[in-house]
mmCIF file of C-alpha atoms in Angstrom:
data_model
loop_
_atom_site.group_PDB
_atom_site.id
_atom_site.type_symbol
_atom_site.label_atom_id
_atom_site.label_comp_id
_atom_site.label_asym_id
_atom_site.label_seq_id
_atom_site.Cartn_x
_atom_site.Cartn_y
_atom_site.Cartn_z
ATOM 1 C CA MET N 27 92.595 83.320 109.611
ATOM 2 C CA ARG N 28 89.404 85.345 109.846
ATOM 3 C CA LEU N 29 91.115 87.693 112.306
ATOM 4 C CA LEU N 30 93.908 88.358 109.799
ATOM 5 C CA ASP N 31 91.331 89.036 107.061
ATOM 6 C CA VAL N 32 89.488 91.544 109.230
ATOM 7 C CA LEU N 33 92.650 93.257 110.464
ATOM 8 C CA ALA N 34 94.094 93.598 106.951
ATOM 9 C CA GLY N 35 90.802 95.012 105.679
ATOM 10 C CA LEU N 36 90.486 97.500 108.518
ATOM 11 C CA LEU N 37 94.045 98.732 108.181
ATOM 12 C CA SER N 38 93.884 99.177 104.420
ATOM 13 C CA ALA N 39 90.508 100.924 104.568
ATOM 14 C CA GLY N 40 91.719 103.130 107.408
ATOM 15 C CA LEU N 41 94.806 104.141 105.455
ATOM 16 C CA LEU N 42 92.628 105.049 102.488
ATOM 17 C CA VAL N 43 90.389 107.252 104.634
ATOM 18 C CA VAL N 44 93.296 108.939 106.410
ATOM 19 C CA GLY N 45 95.176 109.295 103.116
ATOM 20 C CA GLY N 46 92.158 110.988 101.550
ATOM 21 C CA LEU N 47 91.866 113.378 104.478
ATOM 22 C CA LEU N 48 95.581 114.136 104.317
ATOM 23 C CA LEU N 49 95.295 114.739 100.575
ATOM 24 C CA ALA N 50 92.545 117.265 101.211
ATOM 25 C CA ALA N 51 94.658 118.885 103.917
ATOM 26 C CA GLN N 52 97.691 118.994 101.634
ATOM 27 C CA LEU N 53 95.717 120.684 98.894
ATOM 28 C CA LEU N 54 93.619 123.017 101.039
ATOM 29 C CA ALA N 55 95.745 123.861 104.087
ATOM 30 C CA PRO N 56 97.997 126.491 102.521
ATOM 31 C CA SER N 57 95.173 128.553 101.031
ATOM 32 C CA VAL N 58 92.631 128.104 103.841
ATOM 33 C CA LEU N 59 95.028 128.945 106.658
ATOM 34 C CA SER N 60 96.461 131.852 104.721
ATOM 35 C CA MET N 61 92.967 133.269 104.108
ATOM 36 C CA ALA N 62 92.128 132.806 107.792
ATOM 37 C CA GLY N 63 95.138 134.912 108.708
ATOM 38 C CA TRP N 64 97.012 132.109 110.457
ATOM 39 C CA GLY N 65 100.067 132.433 108.257
ATOM 40 C CA GLN N 66 101.743 129.984 105.962
ATOM 41 C CA ALA N 67 101.110 126.264 106.175
ATOM 42 C CA SER N 68 102.588 123.504 104.084
ATOM 43 C CA GLY N 69 100.203 120.650 104.871
ATOM 44 C CA PRO N 70 101.250 117.148 105.899
ATOM 45 C CA GLY N 71 103.684 116.584 103.012
ATOM 46 C CA TRP N 72 103.382 114.647 99.783
ATOM 47 C CA PRO N 73 105.454 111.620 100.877
ATOM 48 C CA ARG N 74 103.125 110.931 103.810
ATOM 49 C CA VAL N 75 100.017 111.398 101.690
ATOM 50 C CA GLY N 76 101.348 109.247 98.863
ATOM 51 C CA ALA N 77 102.541 106.426 101.106
ATOM 52 C CA GLN N 78 99.223 106.142 102.902
ATOM 53 C CA LEU N 79 97.214 106.219 99.689
ATOM 54 C CA LEU N 80 99.539 103.747 97.958
ATOM 55 C CA VAL N 81 99.477 101.205 100.771
ATOM 56 C CA GLY N 82 95.733 101.716 101.259
ATOM 57 C CA VAL N 83 94.942 101.084 97.586
ATOM 58 C CA GLY N 84 97.349 98.151 97.416
ATOM 59 C CA GLY N 85 95.861 96.677 100.559
ATOM 60 C CA GLU N 86 92.332 97.003 99.214
ATOM 61 C CA VAL N 87 93.353 95.259 95.993
ATOM 62 C CA VAL N 88 94.829 92.396 98.006
ATOM 63 C CA VAL N 89 91.747 92.251 100.235
ATOM 64 C CA ARG N 90 89.452 92.042 97.193
ATOM 65 C CA LEU N 91 91.537 89.348 95.472
ATOM 66 C CA ARG N 92 92.352 87.151 98.460
ATOM 67 C CA GLY N 93 89.136 85.120 98.124
ATOM 68 C CA ARG N 94 90.677 83.410 95.095
ATOM 69 C CA LEU N 95 93.782 82.368 97.008
ATOM 70 C CA GLY N 96 94.460 79.214 98.947
ATOM 71 C CA ARG N 97 94.973 79.224 102.702
ATOM 72 C CA GLY N 98 98.764 79.737 102.678
ATOM 73 C CA PRO N 99 98.900 82.535 100.115
ATOM 74 C CA ARG N 100 95.887 84.170 101.745
ATOM 75 C CA VAL N 101 97.636 84.315 105.115
ATOM 76 C CA ALA N 102 100.800 85.637 103.432
ATOM 77 C CA ALA N 103 98.800 88.328 101.606
ATOM 78 C CA ASP N 104 97.049 89.393 104.810
ATOM 79 C CA LEU N 105 100.349 89.534 106.692
ATOM 80 C CA ALA N 106 101.943 91.576 103.893
ATOM 81 C CA VAL N 107 99.095 94.114 104.066
ATOM 82 C CA ILE N 108 99.325 94.289 107.864
ATOM 83 C CA VAL N 109 103.114 94.746 107.859
ATOM 84 C CA ALA N 110 102.959 97.398 105.120
ATOM 85 C CA ALA N 111 100.182 99.297 106.904
ATOM 86 C CA VAL N 112 101.927 99.236 110.275
ATOM 87 C CA THR N 113 105.191 100.332 108.640
ATOM 88 C CA VAL N 114 103.506 103.327 107.004
ATOM 89 C CA ILE N 115 101.690 104.252 110.214
ATOM 90 C CA VAL N 116 104.902 104.135 112.240
ATOM 91 C CA TRP N 117 106.838 106.093 109.613
ATOM 92 C CA ALA N 118 104.174 108.747 109.085
ATOM 93 C CA TRP N 119 102.882 109.300 112.611
ATOM 94 C CA TRP N 120 105.605 108.559 115.144
ATOM 95 C CA PRO N 121 108.289 111.211 115.544
#
């Protein structure tokens, strides 16, 4: 069970970090690349940014609250975070 706790925590924290970086890219890419003379850029797209931030925040909430849960619900919560994180990663990063 400890492995599931660690994996769920790593995935949710990773999605938050990547989501924050993508948010910065979404907001800054069009103006920075245009000023650099590289032409127009649209950034990564709001659906990708939103999905990663949403699942990351939701996963962190679950990770913080799972200490109050029993063994069965704790495993289910960890598995839900892992499945949601992997789903978002596959959707956002694989062509």
